[in-house]
C-alpha cells in the first residue's frame, strides 16, 4: 500500500502541472469578441510599441508558442495568433516579453541562451555515444560498456533538467515583471486580469512540468543503475 501511494504521489506531482496548464488554457481560451484584437495583432502592436527592431510575429503550429532569439521571431500557435481570447492575449504578451528581455539583455535570459546551447551539445553527444556504445561492446566485449551507456543516457537527461530549472526564473520574470504590468495598462479589463494571471502562471508552469518529467526520467535511470 505505501508503494502504491508513493507511485500515485509521483504521478500527481509529474502530470498534475501538465493537466492544470491544459485546463487553464482551455478555460480562458473561449472566444471573446469584446476584446480589442487577436493575440497576433497584440503581439505585433507590442513589437512596434517597444521598438523591438528586427523582431517579427508569425503564426506557428498549434500548441507551440515561443520566442526564437536566434531569428528574433515571436511564434504563436494558431489558436493564440488568430484567437480573441484571454489566453491568446496573455500568451502573446508573455512571448513578446521574452523579446523584451532579449533587447534589454536581461542577465538571466542571456545566461539561459548560453546554457541551452551547452545542454544541446551535451544531449547530441549523449545520443551519438548511445548509438556507438553497442558497437564498442561487440568489438571489446567489455561489460563496463553497459554502465557507460546508462551514464551517457543519464547525462543527456540531466542536461535537459538543468536547462528547465534555469528557465524558471526567466519565465517568471517574463510573466509577472513584464507581461502582467503591460496587460494591466488597459489591454485587458480589470475583471479579466485574474484570468490572465492564471494563464501567465500556466506559461511558466510548462517548464515546471517539463523539469518534473525530466526528473522522473533521471529517477528511472538511477533505478536501472542500482540493479
Tab-separated table of C-alpha atoms in Angstrom:
chain	number	residue	atom	x	y	z
A	1	UNK	CA	0.000	0.000	0.000
A	2	UNK	CA	2.718	2.589	0.843
A	3	UNK	CA	4.380	1.822	-2.520
A	4	UNK	CA	1.101	2.400	-4.384
A	5	UNK	CA	0.577	5.705	-2.553
A	6	UNK	CA	4.135	6.738	-3.402
A	7	UNK	CA	3.612	5.931	-7.080
A	8	UNK	CA	0.333	7.866	-7.107
A	9	UNK	CA	2.041	10.839	-5.462
A	10	UNK	CA	4.796	10.778	-8.104
A	11	UNK	CA	2.239	10.608	-10.928
A	12	UNK	CA	0.285	13.551	-9.482
A	13	UNK	CA	3.498	15.535	-8.996
A	14	UNK	CA	4.695	14.913	-12.550
A	15	UNK	CA	1.450	15.002	-14.533
A	16	UNK	CA	-0.576	17.334	-12.282
A	17	UNK	CA	1.079	20.531	-13.571
A	18	UNK	CA	0.606	19.413	-17.195
A	19	UNK	CA	-3.101	18.777	-16.584
A	20	UNK	CA	-3.518	22.123	-14.778
A	21	UNK	CA	-1.814	24.012	-17.626
A	22	UNK	CA	-4.085	22.415	-20.252
A	23	UNK	CA	-7.217	23.093	-18.208
A	24	UNK	CA	-6.235	26.719	-17.586
A	25	UNK	CA	-5.563	27.402	-21.274
A	26	UNK	CA	-8.823	25.687	-22.226
A	27	UNK	CA	-10.838	27.674	-19.650
A	28	UNK	CA	-9.520	31.049	-20.799
A	29	UNK	CA	-9.382	30.070	-24.458
A	30	UNK	CA	-13.067	30.796	-25.041
A	31	UNK	CA	-13.847	33.313	-27.762
A	32	UNK	CA	-14.274	36.900	-26.564
A	33	UNK	CA	-15.482	39.172	-29.391
A	34	UNK	CA	-15.396	42.149	-26.990
A	35	UNK	CA	-11.583	42.100	-26.777
A	36	UNK	CA	-9.654	44.731	-28.734
A	37	UNK	CA	-7.834	42.304	-31.020
A	38	UNK	CA	-6.335	38.875	-31.543
A	39	UNK	CA	-3.188	37.578	-29.894
A	40	UNK	CA	-1.271	38.055	-33.144
A	41	UNK	CA	-2.445	41.649	-33.508
A	42	UNK	CA	-1.480	42.459	-29.923
A	43	UNK	CA	1.945	40.858	-30.351
A	44	UNK	CA	2.596	42.944	-33.481
A	45	UNK	CA	1.398	46.085	-31.691
A	46	UNK	CA	3.724	45.446	-28.731
A	47	UNK	CA	6.679	44.803	-31.042
A	48	UNK	CA	6.063	48.215	-32.623
A	49	UNK	CA	5.316	49.950	-29.326
A	50	UNK	CA	8.538	48.802	-27.668
A	51	UNK	CA	10.511	49.263	-30.897
A	52	UNK	CA	11.807	45.708	-30.946
A	53	UNK	CA	13.959	46.094	-34.036
A	54	UNK	CA	14.191	43.021	-36.227
A	55	UNK	CA	11.509	41.105	-34.289
A	56	UNK	CA	8.695	39.586	-36.353
A	57	UNK	CA	5.469	37.830	-35.380
A	58	UNK	CA	4.228	34.713	-37.147
A	59	UNK	CA	1.565	32.030	-36.875
A	60	UNK	CA	3.111	28.701	-35.915
A	61	UNK	CA	1.963	25.171	-35.245
A	62	UNK	CA	-0.798	24.519	-32.747
A	63	UNK	CA	0.475	24.009	-29.219
A	64	UNK	CA	3.788	25.750	-29.875
A	65	UNK	CA	4.205	29.274	-28.504
A	66	UNK	CA	7.743	30.575	-28.174
A	67	UNK	CA	10.247	33.338	-28.867
A	68	UNK	CA	13.154	32.346	-31.104
A	69	UNK	CA	16.122	34.566	-30.136
A	70	UNK	CA	18.298	33.314	-32.999
A	71	UNK	CA	15.877	34.542	-35.669
A	72	UNK	CA	14.100	37.105	-33.453
A	73	UNK	CA	10.671	35.605	-34.122
A	74	UNK	CA	7.635	35.526	-31.841
A	75	UNK	CA	5.782	32.380	-32.911
A	76	UNK	CA	2.214	31.859	-31.704
A	77	UNK	CA	0.070	28.769	-32.169
A	78	UNK	CA	-2.889	29.206	-34.496
A	79	UNK	CA	-5.446	29.472	-31.678
A	80	UNK	CA	-3.415	32.183	-29.941
A	81	UNK	CA	-2.422	34.030	-33.114
A	82	UNK	CA	-5.958	34.227	-34.500
A	83	UNK	CA	-7.927	33.978	-31.268
A	84	UNK	CA	-9.685	36.794	-29.432
A	85	UNK	CA	-9.378	35.158	-26.031
A	86	UNK	CA	-7.851	35.998	-22.663
A	87	UNK	CA	-5.435	33.100	-23.149
A	88	UNK	CA	-4.358	34.360	-26.595
A	89	UNK	CA	-3.742	37.895	-25.329
A	90	UNK	CA	-1.825	36.717	-22.243
A	91	UNK	CA	0.328	34.183	-24.118
A	92	UNK	CA	1.134	36.695	-26.870
A	93	UNK	CA	2.234	39.265	-24.281
A	94	UNK	CA	4.315	36.636	-22.478
A	95	UNK	CA	6.212	35.699	-25.641
A	96	UNK	CA	6.814	39.337	-26.604
A	97	UNK	CA	8.147	39.802	-23.062
A	98	UNK	CA	10.931	37.356	-23.948
A	99	UNK	CA	11.801	39.591	-26.904
A	100	UNK	CA	11.903	42.489	-24.430
A	101	UNK	CA	14.260	40.511	-22.200
A	102	UNK	CA	16.450	39.886	-25.227
A	103	UNK	CA	16.535	43.553	-26.218
A	104	UNK	CA	17.331	44.612	-22.643
A	105	UNK	CA	19.965	41.862	-22.406
A	106	UNK	CA	18.347	40.556	-19.237
A	107	UNK	CA	21.139	38.651	-17.402
A	108	UNK	CA	19.016	35.558	-16.743
A	109	UNK	CA	17.810	35.423	-20.342
A	110	UNK	CA	21.318	35.803	-21.771
A	111	UNK	CA	22.698	33.123	-19.435
A	112	UNK	CA	19.850	30.825	-20.402
A	113	UNK	CA	20.722	31.092	-24.098
A	114	UNK	CA	24.326	30.070	-23.431
A	115	UNK	CA	23.225	27.180	-21.230
A	116	UNK	CA	20.691	25.966	-23.774
A	117	UNK	CA	23.425	25.749	-26.417
A	118	UNK	CA	25.684	23.885	-23.997
A	119	UNK	CA	22.900	21.480	-22.989
A	120	UNK	CA	22.059	20.809	-26.645
A	121	UNK	CA	25.698	19.904	-27.286
A	122	UNK	CA	25.669	17.518	-24.311
A	123	UNK	CA	22.416	15.926	-25.488
A	124	UNK	CA	23.732	15.469	-29.035
A	125	UNK	CA	26.936	13.910	-27.711
A	126	UNK	CA	24.860	11.673	-25.437
A	127	UNK	CA	22.720	10.437	-28.348
A	128	UNK	CA	25.756	9.831	-30.569
A	129	UNK	CA	27.558	7.993	-27.779
A	130	UNK	CA	24.496	5.807	-27.140
A	131	UNK	CA	24.459	4.837	-30.816
A	132	UNK	CA	28.165	3.959	-30.842
A	133	UNK	CA	28.369	2.121	-27.497
A	134	UNK	CA	26.727	-1.177	-28.681
A	135	UNK	CA	29.331	-1.472	-31.453
A	136	UNK	CA	32.116	-0.857	-28.924
A	137	UNK	CA	30.653	-3.638	-26.768
A	138	UNK	CA	30.578	-6.035	-29.739
A	139	UNK	CA	34.208	-5.254	-30.524
A	140	UNK	CA	35.605	-5.270	-26.986
A	141	UNK	CA	33.111	-7.445	-25.056
A	142	UNK	CA	33.703	-5.210	-22.050
A	143	UNK	CA	30.822	-5.464	-19.532
A	144	UNK	CA	31.526	-1.876	-18.473
A	145	UNK	CA	30.095	-0.679	-21.783
A	146	UNK	CA	26.553	-1.198	-20.438
A	147	UNK	CA	27.294	1.063	-17.482
A	148	UNK	CA	28.845	3.622	-19.812
A	149	UNK	CA	25.712	3.537	-21.979
A	150	UNK	CA	23.471	4.188	-18.986
A	151	UNK	CA	25.661	7.022	-17.726
A	152	UNK	CA	25.716	8.646	-21.144
A	153	UNK	CA	21.943	8.396	-21.404
A	154	UNK	CA	21.533	9.924	-17.961
A	155	UNK	CA	23.888	12.803	-18.821
A	156	UNK	CA	21.576	13.947	-21.611
A	157	UNK	CA	18.581	13.886	-19.273
A	158	UNK	CA	20.463	15.769	-16.547
A	159	UNK	CA	21.390	18.431	-19.105
A	160	UNK	CA	17.718	18.734	-20.075
A	161	UNK	CA	16.685	19.080	-16.416
A	162	UNK	CA	19.381	21.695	-15.856
A	163	UNK	CA	18.028	23.826	-18.714
A	164	UNK	CA	14.429	23.519	-17.491
A	165	UNK	CA	15.418	24.667	-13.999
A	166	UNK	CA	17.396	27.592	-15.435
A	167	UNK	CA	14.298	28.580	-17.420
A	168	UNK	CA	12.036	29.046	-14.402
A	169	UNK	CA	13.292	32.463	-13.144
A	170	UNK	CA	13.342	33.781	-16.724
A	171	UNK	CA	9.772	32.590	-17.322
A	172	UNK	CA	8.534	34.089	-14.048
A	173	UNK	CA	10.149	37.416	-14.930
A	174	UNK	CA	8.538	37.395	-18.390
A	175	UNK	CA	5.120	36.564	-16.937
A	176	UNK	CA	4.926	38.744	-13.839
A	177	UNK	CA	7.525	41.501	-14.171
A	178	UNK	CA	6.799	42.284	-17.808
A	179	UNK	CA	3.653	40.732	-19.307
A	180	UNK	CA	1.267	41.302	-16.385
A	181	UNK	CA	2.115	45.019	-15.910
A	182	UNK	CA	1.666	45.527	-19.677
A	183	UNK	CA	-1.777	43.886	-19.631
A	184	UNK	CA	-2.779	45.958	-16.597
A	185	UNK	CA	-2.195	49.135	-18.622
A	186	UNK	CA	-5.572	48.610	-20.274
A	187	UNK	CA	-5.099	45.813	-22.781
A	188	UNK	CA	-7.476	43.759	-20.625
A	189	UNK	CA	-10.264	44.851	-18.319
A	190	UNK	CA	-9.807	44.665	-14.570
A	191	UNK	CA	-12.190	41.688	-14.474
A	192	UNK	CA	-10.014	39.754	-16.948
A	193	UNK	CA	-6.703	40.329	-15.147
A	194	UNK	CA	-7.134	37.421	-12.650
A	195	UNK	CA	-7.688	35.041	-15.579
A	196	UNK	CA	-4.673	36.448	-17.412
A	197	UNK	CA	-2.589	35.996	-14.264
A	198	UNK	CA	-3.543	32.297	-14.211
A	199	UNK	CA	-2.629	31.920	-17.890
A	200	UNK	CA	0.740	33.597	-17.277
A	201	UNK	CA	1.342	31.275	-14.353
A	202	UNK	CA	0.475	28.352	-16.642
A	203	UNK	CA	3.004	29.632	-19.208
A	204	UNK	CA	5.714	29.460	-16.545
A	205	UNK	CA	4.427	26.137	-15.179
A	206	UNK	CA	5.041	24.403	-18.508
A	207	UNK	CA	8.728	24.439	-17.556
A	208	UNK	CA	7.944	23.083	-14.089
A	209	UNK	CA	6.086	20.191	-15.732
A	210	UNK	CA	8.990	19.607	-18.135
A	211	UNK	CA	11.503	19.684	-15.264
A	212	UNK	CA	9.473	17.166	-13.263
A	213	UNK	CA	9.201	14.878	-16.299
A	214	UNK	CA	12.998	15.073	-16.744
A	215	UNK	CA	13.452	14.328	-13.048
A	216	UNK	CA	11.249	11.242	-13.387
A	217	UNK	CA	13.369	10.009	-16.315
A	218	UNK	CA	16.551	10.528	-14.301
A	219	UNK	CA	14.970	8.568	-11.444
A	220	UNK	CA	14.330	5.671	-13.813
A	221	UNK	CA	17.972	5.621	-14.915
A	222	UNK	CA	19.164	5.731	-11.303
A	223	UNK	CA	16.918	2.744	-10.546
A	224	UNK	CA	18.443	0.867	-13.502
A	225	UNK	CA	21.987	1.701	-12.397
A	226	UNK	CA	21.310	0.380	-8.884
A	227	UNK	CA	20.286	-3.046	-10.143
